[in-house]
N, CA and C of each residue as an Amber inpcrd file, in Angstrom:
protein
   645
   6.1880000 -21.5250000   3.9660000   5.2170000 -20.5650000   4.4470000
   4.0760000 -20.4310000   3.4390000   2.4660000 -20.2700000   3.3960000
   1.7010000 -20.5490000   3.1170000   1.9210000 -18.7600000   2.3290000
   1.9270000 -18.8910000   0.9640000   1.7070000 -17.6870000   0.9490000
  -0.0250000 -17.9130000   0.0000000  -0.4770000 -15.9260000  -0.4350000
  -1.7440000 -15.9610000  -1.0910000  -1.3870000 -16.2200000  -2.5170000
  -2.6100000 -16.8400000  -3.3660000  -2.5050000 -16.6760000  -4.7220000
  -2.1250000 -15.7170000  -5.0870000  -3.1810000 -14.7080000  -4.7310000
  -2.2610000 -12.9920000  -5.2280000  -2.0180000 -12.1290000  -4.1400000
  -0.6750000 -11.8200000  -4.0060000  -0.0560000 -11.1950000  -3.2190000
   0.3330000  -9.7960000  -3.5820000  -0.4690000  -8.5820000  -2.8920000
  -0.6120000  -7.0220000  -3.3510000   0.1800000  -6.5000000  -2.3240000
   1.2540000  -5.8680000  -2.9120000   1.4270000  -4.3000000  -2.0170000
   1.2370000  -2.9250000  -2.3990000   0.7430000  -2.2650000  -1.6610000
   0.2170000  -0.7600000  -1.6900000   1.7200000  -0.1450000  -1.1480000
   1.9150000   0.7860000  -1.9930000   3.0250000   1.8700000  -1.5270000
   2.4490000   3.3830000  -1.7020000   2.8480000   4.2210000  -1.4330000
   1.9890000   5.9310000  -2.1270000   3.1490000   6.7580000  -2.8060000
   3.2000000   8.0180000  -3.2070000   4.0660000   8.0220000  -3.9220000
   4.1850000   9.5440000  -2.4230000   3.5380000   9.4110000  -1.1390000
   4.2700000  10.0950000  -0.0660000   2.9810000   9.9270000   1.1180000
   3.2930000  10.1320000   2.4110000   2.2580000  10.2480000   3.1820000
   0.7550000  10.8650000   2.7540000   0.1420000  10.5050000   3.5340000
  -1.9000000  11.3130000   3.4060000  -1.8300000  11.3730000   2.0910000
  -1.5710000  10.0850000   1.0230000  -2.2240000  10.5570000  -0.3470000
  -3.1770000   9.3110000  -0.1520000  -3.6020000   8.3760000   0.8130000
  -4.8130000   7.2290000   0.9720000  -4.5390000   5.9540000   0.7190000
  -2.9680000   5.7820000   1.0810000  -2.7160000   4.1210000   1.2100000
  -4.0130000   3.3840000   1.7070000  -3.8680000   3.7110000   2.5840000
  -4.9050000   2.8530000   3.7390000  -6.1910000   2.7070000   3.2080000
  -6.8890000   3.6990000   3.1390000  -8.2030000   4.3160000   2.5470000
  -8.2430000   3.3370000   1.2270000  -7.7870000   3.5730000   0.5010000
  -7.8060000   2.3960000  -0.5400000  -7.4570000   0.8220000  -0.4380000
  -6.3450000   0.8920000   0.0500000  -6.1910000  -0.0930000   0.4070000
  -7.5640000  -1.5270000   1.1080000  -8.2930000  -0.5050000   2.4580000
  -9.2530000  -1.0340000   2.7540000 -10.7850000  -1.2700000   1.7580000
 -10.8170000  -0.4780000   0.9010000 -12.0500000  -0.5070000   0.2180000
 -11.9660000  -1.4120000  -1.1790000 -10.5170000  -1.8830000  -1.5590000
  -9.6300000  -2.8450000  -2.2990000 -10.0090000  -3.8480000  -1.5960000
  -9.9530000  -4.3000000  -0.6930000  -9.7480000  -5.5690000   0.0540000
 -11.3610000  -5.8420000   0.2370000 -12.6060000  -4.7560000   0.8480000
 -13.8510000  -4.5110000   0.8170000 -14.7150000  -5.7870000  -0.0100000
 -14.0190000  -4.7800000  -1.2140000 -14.4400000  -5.0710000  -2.4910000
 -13.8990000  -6.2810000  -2.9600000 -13.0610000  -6.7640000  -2.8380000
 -12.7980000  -8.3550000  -3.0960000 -13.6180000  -9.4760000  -2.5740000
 -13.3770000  -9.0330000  -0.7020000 -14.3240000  -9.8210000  -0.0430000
 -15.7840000  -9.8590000  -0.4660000 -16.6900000  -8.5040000  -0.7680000
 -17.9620000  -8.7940000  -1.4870000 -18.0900000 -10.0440000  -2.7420000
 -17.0560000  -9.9120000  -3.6690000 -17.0650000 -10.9080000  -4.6990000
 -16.2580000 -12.3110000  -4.3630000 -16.5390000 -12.4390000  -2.8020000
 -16.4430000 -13.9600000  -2.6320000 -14.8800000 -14.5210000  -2.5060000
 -13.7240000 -13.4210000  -2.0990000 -12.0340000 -14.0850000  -2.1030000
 -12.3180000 -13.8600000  -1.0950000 -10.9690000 -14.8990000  -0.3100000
 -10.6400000 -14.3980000   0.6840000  -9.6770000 -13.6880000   1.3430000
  -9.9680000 -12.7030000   1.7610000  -8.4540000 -11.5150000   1.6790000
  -7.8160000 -11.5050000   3.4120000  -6.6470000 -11.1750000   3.1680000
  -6.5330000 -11.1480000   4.4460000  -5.1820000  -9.4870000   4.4820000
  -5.1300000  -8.7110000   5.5460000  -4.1250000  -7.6200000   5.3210000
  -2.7760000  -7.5700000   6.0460000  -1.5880000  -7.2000000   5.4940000
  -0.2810000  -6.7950000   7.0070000   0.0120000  -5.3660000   6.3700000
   0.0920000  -5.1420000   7.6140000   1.1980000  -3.7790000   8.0080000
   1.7070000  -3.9360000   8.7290000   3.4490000  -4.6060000   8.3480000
   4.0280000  -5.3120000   9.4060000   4.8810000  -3.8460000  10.1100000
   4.4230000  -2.8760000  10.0550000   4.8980000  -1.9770000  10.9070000
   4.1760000  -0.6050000  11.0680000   3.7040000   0.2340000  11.7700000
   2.9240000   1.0360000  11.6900000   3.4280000   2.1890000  13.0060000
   3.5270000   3.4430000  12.4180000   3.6750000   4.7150000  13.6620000
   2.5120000   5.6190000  13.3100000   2.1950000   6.3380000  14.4070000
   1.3550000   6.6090000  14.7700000   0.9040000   7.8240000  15.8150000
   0.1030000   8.8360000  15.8300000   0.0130000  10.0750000  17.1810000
  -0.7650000   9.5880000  17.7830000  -0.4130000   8.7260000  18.9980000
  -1.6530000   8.5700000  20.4810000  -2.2450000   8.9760000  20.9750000
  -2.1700000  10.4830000  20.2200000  -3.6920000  11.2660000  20.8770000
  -4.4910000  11.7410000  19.9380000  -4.5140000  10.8880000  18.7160000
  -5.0760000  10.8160000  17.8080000  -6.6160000  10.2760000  17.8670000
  -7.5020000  10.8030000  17.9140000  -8.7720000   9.4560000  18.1790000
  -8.5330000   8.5610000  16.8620000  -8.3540000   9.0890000  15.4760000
  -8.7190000   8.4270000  14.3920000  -8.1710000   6.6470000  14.6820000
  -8.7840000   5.7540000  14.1350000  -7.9540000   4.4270000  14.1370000
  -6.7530000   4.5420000  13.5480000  -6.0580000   3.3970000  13.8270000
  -4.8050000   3.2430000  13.6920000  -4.9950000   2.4580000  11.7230000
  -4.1830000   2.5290000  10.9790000  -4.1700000   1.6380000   9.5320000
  -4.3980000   0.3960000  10.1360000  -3.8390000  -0.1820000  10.7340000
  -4.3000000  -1.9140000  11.1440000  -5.3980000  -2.3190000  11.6670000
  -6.4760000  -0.9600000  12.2350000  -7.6440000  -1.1510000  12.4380000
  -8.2260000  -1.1790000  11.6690000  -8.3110000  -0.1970000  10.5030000
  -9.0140000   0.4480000   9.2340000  -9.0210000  -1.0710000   8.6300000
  -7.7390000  -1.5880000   8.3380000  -7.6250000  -2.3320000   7.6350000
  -8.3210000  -3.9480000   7.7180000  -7.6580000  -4.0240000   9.7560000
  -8.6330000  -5.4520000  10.1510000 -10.1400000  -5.0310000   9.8820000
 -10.7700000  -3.9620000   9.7750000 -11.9290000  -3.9550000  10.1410000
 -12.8060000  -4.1050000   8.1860000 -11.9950000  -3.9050000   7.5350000
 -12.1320000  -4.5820000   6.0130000 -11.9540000  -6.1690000   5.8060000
 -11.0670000  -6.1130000   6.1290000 -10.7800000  -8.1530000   6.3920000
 -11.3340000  -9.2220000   7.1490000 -11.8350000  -8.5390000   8.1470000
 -12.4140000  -8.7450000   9.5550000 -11.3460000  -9.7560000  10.6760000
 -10.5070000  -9.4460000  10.1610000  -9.4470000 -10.1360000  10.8650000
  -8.9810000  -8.9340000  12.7110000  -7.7940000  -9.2030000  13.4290000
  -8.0020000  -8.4700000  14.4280000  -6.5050000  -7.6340000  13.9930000
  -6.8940000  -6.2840000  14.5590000  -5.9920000  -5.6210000  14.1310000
  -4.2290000  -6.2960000  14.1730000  -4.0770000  -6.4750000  15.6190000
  -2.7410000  -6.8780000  15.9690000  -2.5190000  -8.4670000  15.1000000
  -3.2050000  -9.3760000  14.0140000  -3.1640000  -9.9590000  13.3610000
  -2.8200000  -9.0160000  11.9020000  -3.1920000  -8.2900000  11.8920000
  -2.4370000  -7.2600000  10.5100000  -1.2580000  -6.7510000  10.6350000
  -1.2460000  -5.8520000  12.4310000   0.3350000  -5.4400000  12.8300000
   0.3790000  -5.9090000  14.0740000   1.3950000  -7.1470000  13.8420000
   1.8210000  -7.2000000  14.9330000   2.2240000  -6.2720000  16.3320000
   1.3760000  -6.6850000  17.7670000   2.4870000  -5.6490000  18.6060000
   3.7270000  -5.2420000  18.6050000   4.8930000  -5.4170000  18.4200000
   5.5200000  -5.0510000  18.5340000   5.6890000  -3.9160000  17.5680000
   5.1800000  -4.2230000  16.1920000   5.3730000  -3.3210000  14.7460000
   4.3900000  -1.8880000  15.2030000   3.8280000  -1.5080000  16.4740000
   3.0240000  -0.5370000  16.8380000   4.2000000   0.3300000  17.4290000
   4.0270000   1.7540000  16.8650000   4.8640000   3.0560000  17.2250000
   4.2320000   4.1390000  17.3180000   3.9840000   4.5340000  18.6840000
   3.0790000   5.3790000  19.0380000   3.7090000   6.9180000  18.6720000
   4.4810000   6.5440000  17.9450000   5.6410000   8.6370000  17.7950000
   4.8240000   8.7220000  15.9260000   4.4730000   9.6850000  15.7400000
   4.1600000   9.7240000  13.9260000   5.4240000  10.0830000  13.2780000
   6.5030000   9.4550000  13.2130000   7.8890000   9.1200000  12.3440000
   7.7440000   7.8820000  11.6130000   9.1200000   7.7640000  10.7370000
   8.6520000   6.8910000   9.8290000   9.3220000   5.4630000  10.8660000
   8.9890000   4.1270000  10.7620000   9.1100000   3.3580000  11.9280000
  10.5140000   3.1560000  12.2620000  11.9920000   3.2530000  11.7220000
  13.0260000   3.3300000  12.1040000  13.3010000   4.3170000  13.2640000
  12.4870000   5.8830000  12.5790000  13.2000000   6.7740000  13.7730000
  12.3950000   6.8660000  14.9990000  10.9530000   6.0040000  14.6550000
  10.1400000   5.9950000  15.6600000  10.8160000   5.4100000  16.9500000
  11.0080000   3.8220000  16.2510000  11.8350000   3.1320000  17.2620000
  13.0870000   3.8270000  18.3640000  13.8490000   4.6290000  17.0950000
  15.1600000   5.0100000  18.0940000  14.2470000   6.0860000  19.0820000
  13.4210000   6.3840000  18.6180000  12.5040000   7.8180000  19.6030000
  12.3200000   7.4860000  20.9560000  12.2770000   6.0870000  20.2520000
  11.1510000   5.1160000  21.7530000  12.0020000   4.5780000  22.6090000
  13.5100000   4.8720000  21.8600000  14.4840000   3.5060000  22.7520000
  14.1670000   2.1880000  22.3170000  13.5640000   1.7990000  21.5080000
  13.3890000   0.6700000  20.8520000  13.9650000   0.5180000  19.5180000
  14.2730000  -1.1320000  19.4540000  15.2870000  -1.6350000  18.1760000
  14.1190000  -1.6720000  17.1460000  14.5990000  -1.3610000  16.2070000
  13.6650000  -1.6720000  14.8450000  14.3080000  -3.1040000  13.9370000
  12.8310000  -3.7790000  13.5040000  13.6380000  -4.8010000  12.8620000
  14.2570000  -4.4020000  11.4800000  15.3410000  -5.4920000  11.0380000
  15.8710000  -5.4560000   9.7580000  14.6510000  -5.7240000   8.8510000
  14.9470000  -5.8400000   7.0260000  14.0220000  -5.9510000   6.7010000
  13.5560000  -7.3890000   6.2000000  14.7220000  -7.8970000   6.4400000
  14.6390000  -9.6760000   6.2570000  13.7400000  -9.9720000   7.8730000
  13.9810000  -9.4660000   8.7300000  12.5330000  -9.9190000   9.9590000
  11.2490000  -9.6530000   9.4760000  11.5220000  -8.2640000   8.9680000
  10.1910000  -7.5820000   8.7020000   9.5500000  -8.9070000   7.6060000
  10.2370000  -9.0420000   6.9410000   9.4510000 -10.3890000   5.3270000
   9.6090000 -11.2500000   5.8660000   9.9090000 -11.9330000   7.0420000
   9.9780000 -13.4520000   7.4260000   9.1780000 -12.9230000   8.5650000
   8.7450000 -12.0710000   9.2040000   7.9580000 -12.0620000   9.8300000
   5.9980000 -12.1600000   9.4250000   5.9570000 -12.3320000   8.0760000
   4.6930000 -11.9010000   7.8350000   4.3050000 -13.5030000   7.3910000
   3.2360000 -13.4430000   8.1370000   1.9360000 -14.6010000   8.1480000
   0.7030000 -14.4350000   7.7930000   0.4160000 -16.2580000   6.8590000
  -0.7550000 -15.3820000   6.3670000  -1.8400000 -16.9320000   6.7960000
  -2.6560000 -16.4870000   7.0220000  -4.0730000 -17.3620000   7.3240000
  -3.7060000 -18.4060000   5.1380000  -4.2630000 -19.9110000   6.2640000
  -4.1600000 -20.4240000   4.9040000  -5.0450000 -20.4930000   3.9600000
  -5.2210000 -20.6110000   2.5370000  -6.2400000 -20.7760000   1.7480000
  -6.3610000 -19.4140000   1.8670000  -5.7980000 -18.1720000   1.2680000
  -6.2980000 -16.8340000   1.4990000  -5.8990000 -16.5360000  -0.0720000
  -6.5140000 -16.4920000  -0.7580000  -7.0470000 -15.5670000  -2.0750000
  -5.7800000 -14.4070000  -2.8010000  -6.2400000 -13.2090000  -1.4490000
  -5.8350000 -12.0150000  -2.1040000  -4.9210000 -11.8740000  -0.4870000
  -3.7640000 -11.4830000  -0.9770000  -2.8530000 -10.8920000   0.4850000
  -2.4840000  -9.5720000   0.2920000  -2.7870000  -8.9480000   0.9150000
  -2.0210000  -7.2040000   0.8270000  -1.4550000  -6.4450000   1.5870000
   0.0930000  -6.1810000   1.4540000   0.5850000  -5.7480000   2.6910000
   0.7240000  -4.4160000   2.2460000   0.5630000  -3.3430000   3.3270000
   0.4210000  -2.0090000   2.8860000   2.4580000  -1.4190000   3.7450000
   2.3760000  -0.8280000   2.9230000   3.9820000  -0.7200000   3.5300000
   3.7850000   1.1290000   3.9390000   4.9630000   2.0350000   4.0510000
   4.8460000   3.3880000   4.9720000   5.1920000   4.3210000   4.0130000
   4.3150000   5.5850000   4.3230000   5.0030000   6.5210000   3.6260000
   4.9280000   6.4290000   2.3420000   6.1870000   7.0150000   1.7950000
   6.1930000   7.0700000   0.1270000   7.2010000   5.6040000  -0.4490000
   7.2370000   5.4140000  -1.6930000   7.9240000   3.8020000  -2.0260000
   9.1890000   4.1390000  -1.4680000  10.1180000   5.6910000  -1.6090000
  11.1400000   5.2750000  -0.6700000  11.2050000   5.6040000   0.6630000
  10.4920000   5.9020000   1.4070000  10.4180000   6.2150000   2.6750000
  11.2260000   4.9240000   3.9110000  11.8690000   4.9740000   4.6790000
  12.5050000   4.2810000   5.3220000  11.2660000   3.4360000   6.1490000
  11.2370000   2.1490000   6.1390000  10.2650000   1.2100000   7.1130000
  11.1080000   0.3530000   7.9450000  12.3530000  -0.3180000   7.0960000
  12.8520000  -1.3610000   7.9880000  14.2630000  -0.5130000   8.8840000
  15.1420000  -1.5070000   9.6050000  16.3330000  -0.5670000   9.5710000
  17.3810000  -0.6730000   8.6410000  17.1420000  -1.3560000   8.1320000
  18.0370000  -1.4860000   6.6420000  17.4190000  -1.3040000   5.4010000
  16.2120000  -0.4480000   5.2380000  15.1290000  -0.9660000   4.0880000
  13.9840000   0.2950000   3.9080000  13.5260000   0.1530000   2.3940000
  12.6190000   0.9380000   2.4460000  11.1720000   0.2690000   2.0730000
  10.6100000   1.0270000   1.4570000   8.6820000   0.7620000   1.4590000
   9.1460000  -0.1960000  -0.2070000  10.1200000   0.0610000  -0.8040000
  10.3450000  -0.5510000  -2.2340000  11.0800000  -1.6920000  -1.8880000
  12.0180000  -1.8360000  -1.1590000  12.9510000  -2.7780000  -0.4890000
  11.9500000  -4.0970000  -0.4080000  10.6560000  -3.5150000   0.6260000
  10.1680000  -4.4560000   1.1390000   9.2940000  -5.1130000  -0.0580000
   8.3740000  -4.4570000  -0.9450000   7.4670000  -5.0710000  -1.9990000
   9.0530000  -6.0240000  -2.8400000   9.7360000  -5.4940000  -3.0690000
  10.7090000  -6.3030000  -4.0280000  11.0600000  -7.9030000  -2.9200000
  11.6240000  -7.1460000  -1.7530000  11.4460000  -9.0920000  -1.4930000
  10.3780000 -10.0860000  -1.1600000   9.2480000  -9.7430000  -0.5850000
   8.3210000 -10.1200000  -0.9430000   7.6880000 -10.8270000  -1.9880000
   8.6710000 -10.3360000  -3.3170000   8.2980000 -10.7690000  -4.4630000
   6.9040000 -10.7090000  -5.1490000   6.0800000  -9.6820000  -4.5190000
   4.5470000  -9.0840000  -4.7800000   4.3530000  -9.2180000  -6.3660000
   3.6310000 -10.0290000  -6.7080000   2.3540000  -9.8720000  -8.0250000
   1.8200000  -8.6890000  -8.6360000   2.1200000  -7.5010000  -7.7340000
   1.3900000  -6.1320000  -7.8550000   1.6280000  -5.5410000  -7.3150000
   2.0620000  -4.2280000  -7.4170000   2.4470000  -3.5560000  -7.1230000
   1.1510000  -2.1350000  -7.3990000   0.5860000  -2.2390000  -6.2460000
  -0.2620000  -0.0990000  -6.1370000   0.2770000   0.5170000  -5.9250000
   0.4980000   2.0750000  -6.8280000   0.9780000   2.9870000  -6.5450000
   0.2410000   4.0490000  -5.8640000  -0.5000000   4.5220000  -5.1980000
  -1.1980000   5.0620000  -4.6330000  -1.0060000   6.8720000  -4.8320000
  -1.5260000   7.5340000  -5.3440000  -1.1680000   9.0970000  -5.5870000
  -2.3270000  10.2460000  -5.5230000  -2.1810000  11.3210000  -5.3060000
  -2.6350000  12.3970000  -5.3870000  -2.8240000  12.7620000  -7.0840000
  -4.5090000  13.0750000  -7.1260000  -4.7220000  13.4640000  -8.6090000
  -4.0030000  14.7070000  -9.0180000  -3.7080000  15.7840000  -7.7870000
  -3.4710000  17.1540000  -8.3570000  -2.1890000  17.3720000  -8.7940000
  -2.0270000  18.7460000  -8.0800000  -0.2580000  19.0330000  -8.8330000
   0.4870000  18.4110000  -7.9750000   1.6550000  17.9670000  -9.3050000
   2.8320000  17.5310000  -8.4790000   2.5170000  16.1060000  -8.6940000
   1.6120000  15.4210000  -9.2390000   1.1950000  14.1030000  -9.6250000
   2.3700000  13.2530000 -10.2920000   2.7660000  14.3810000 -11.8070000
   3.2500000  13.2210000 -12.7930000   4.9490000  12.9870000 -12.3100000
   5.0880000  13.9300000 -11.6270000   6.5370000  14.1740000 -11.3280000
   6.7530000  12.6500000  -9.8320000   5.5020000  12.5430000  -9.0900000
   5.4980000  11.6470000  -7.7780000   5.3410000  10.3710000  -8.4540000
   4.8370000  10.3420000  -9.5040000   4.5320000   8.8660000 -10.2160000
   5.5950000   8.3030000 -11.3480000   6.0150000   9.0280000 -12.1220000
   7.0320000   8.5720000 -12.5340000   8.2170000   8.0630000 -10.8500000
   8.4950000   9.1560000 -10.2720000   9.3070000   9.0060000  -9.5110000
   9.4180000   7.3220000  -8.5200000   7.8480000   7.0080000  -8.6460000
   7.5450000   6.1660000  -7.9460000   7.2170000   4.3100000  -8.7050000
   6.8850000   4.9530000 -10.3440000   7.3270000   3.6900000 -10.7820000
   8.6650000   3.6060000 -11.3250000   9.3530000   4.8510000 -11.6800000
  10.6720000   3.8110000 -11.9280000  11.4730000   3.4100000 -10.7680000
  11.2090000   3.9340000  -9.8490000  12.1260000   3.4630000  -8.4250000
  11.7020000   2.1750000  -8.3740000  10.2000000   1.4560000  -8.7560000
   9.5810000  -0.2120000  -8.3960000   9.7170000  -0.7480000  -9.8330000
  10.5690000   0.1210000 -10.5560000  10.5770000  -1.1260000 -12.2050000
  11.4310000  -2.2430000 -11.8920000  11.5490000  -3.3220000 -12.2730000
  10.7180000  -3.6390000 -13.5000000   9.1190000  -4.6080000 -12.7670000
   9.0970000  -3.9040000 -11.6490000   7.4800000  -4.6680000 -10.7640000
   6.6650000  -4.5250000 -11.6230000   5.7390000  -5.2960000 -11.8930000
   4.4810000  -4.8400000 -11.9780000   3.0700000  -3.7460000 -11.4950000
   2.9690000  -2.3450000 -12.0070000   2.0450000  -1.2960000 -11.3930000
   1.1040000  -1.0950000 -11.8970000   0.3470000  -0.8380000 -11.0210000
  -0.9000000   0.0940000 -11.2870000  -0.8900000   1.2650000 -10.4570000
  -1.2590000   2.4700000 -11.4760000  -1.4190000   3.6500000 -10.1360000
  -2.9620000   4.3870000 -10.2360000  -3.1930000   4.5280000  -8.6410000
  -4.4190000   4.5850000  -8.3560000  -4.4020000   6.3050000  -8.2060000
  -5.2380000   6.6570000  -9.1000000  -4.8060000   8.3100000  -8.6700000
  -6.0660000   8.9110000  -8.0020000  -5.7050000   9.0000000  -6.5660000
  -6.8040000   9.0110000  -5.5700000  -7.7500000  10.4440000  -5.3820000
  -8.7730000  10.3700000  -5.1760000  -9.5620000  12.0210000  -4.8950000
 -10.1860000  12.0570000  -6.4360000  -9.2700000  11.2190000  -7.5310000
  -9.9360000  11.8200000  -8.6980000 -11.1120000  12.8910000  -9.4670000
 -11.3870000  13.7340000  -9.8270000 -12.5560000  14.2890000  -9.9390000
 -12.3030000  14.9180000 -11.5270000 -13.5960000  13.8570000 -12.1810000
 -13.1150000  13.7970000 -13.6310000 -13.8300000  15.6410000 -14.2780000
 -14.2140000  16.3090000 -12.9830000 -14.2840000  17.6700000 -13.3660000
 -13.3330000  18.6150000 -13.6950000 -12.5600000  17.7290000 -13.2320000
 -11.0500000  19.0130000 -13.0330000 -10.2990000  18.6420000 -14.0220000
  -9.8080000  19.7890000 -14.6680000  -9.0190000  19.7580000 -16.0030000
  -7.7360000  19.1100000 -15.8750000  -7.0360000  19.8380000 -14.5570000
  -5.6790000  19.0060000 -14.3820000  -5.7880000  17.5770000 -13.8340000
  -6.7380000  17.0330000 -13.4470000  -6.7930000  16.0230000 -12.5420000
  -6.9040000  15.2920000 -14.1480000  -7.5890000  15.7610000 -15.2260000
  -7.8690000  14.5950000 -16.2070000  -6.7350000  14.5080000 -17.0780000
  -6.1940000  16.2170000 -16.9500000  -4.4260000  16.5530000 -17.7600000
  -3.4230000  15.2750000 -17.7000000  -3.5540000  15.1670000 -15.9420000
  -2.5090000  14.2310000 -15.0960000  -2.4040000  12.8210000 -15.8200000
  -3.6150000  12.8270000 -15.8300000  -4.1710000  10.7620000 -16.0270000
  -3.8760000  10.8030000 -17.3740000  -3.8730000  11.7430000 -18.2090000
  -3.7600000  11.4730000 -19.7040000  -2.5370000  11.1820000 -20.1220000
  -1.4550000  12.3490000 -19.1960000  -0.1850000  12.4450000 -19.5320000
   0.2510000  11.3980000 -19.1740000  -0.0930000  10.4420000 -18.0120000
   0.6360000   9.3170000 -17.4920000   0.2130000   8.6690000 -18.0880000
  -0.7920000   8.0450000 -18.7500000  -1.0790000   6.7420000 -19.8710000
  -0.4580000   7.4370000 -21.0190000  -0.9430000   8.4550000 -22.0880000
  -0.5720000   8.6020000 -22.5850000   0.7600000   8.5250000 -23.3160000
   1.3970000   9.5170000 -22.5610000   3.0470000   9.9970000 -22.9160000
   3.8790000   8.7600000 -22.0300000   3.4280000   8.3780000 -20.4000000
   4.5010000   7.8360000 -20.2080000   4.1900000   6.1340000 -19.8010000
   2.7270000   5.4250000 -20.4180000   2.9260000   4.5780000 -21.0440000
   2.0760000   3.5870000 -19.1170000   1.8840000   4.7470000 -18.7220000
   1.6680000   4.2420000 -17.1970000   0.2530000   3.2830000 -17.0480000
  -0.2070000   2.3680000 -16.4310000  -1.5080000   1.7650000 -16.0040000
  -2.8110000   2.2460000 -15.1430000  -2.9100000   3.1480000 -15.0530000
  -3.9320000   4.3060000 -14.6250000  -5.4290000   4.0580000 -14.3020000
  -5.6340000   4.1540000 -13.0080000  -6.8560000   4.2930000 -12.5780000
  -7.5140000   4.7970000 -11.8680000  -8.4710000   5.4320000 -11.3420000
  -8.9330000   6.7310000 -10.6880000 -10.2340000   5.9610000 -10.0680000
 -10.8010000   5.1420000  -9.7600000 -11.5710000   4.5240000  -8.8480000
 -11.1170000   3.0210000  -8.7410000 -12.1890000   3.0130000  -7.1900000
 -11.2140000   1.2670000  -6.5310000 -12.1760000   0.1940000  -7.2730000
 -13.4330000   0.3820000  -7.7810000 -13.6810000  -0.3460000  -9.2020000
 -12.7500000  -1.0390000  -9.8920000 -11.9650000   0.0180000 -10.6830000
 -11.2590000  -0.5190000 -12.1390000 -10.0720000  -1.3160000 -10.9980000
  -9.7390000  -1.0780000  -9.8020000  -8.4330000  -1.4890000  -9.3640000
  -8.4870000  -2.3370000  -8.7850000  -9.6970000  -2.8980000  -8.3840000
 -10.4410000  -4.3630000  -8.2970000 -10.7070000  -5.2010000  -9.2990000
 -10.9890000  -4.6780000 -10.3040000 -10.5820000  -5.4760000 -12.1270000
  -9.0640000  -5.9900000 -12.2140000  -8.5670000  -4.6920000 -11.6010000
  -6.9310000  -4.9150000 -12.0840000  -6.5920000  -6.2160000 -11.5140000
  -6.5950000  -6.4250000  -9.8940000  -6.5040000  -7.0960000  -9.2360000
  -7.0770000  -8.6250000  -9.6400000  -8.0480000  -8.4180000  -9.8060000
  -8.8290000  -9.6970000 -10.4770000  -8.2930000 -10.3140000 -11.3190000
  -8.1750000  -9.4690000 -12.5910000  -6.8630000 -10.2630000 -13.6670000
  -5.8120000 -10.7090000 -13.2260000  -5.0890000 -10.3400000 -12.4550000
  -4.1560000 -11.4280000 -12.0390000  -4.4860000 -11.6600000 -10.8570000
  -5.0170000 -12.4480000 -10.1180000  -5.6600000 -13.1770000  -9.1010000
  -6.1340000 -14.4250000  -9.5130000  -6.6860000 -15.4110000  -8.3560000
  -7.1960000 -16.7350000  -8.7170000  -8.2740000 -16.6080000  -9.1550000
  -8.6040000 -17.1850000 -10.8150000  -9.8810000 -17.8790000 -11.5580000
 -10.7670000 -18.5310000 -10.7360000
């Protein structure tokens, strides 16, 4: 199977902290400097009376690829659960997580690959598997941690890289606002004291990316 030179997964350290949101402006930003990126979310749930797009839109529409080329139909769950209980919601089987990783395809000659996985790193995605399950077999190059600058930060980030050690992380601490005392408290304490890779715009996390990516 054709995989990318550098192969990224995004995890968060829990729902609405901006997997996606980053994720897409990561991938943006690659494509401006000339890689070629391509995205999966080999599973995605969702509220259907939601107008907002779905992550596989957000995401094809960064890549320019077509959504249902990021998530497959079937990986679409119209219930907002995490995709196991979606499925049983629906009366539908959810795949294991060895389908879920042998299910993912990637356009050849592709640069940068990034699969964005659900929820928080342990949040349930496959039916045997979680959002960490899946970056570990995958065997991902990188590992994003995706987080909330405010309270409750250092406690979600530790929590979230030692659950993905000994992976390789970076954590993106999203909303950043280098006005706020705790937001700069947070970022200090996690490089600082606990030794973490820290970054607060999709700039530096496009550097990150770059360093280990294709020359």
């Amino acid at each position: 199977m054709t995989r990318p030179e550098l192969l990224v997964g995004v995890c968060g350290t829990a729902t609405e902290v901006g997997k996606t949101w980053a994720s897409a402006r990561l991938l943006a930003s690659l494509r401006e400097q000339g890689r070629t990126v391509a995205a999966r979310k080999p599973l995605q749930s969702f509220d259907p009376d939601d107008a907002a797009p779905t992550d596989a839109e957000v995401l094809a529409a960064a890549t320019g690829e077509e959504p249902h080329d990021v998530c497959p139909e079937p990986g679409w769950y119209p219930v907002p659960m995490a995709p196991p209980m979606a499925a049983d919601a629906l009366g539908r089987r959810c795949p294991t997580l060895t389908e879920v990783a042998e299910g993912i395809r990637w356009p050849a000659s592709t640069d940068v690959g990034l699969v964005e996985t659900v929820g928080g790193v342990r949040s349930p995605l496959a039916e045997d598997g979680d959002s960490r399950d899946l970056v570990r077999a995958l065997d991902v190059d990188l590992v994003v941690v995706v987080a909330d600058a405010g309270l409750g930060t250092i406690d979600a980030v530790r929590s979230a890289v030692e659950a993905l050690a000994p992976m390789p992380v970076v954590v993106l601490l999203n909303r950043f606002d280098g006005a706020d005392d705790l937001h700069r408290r947070n970022r200090d304490w996690l490089v600082e004291r606990d030794g973490c890779d820290v970054v607060t715009d999709v700039d530096s996390l496009t550097t990150r990316a770059q360093g280990r990516g294709p020359t």
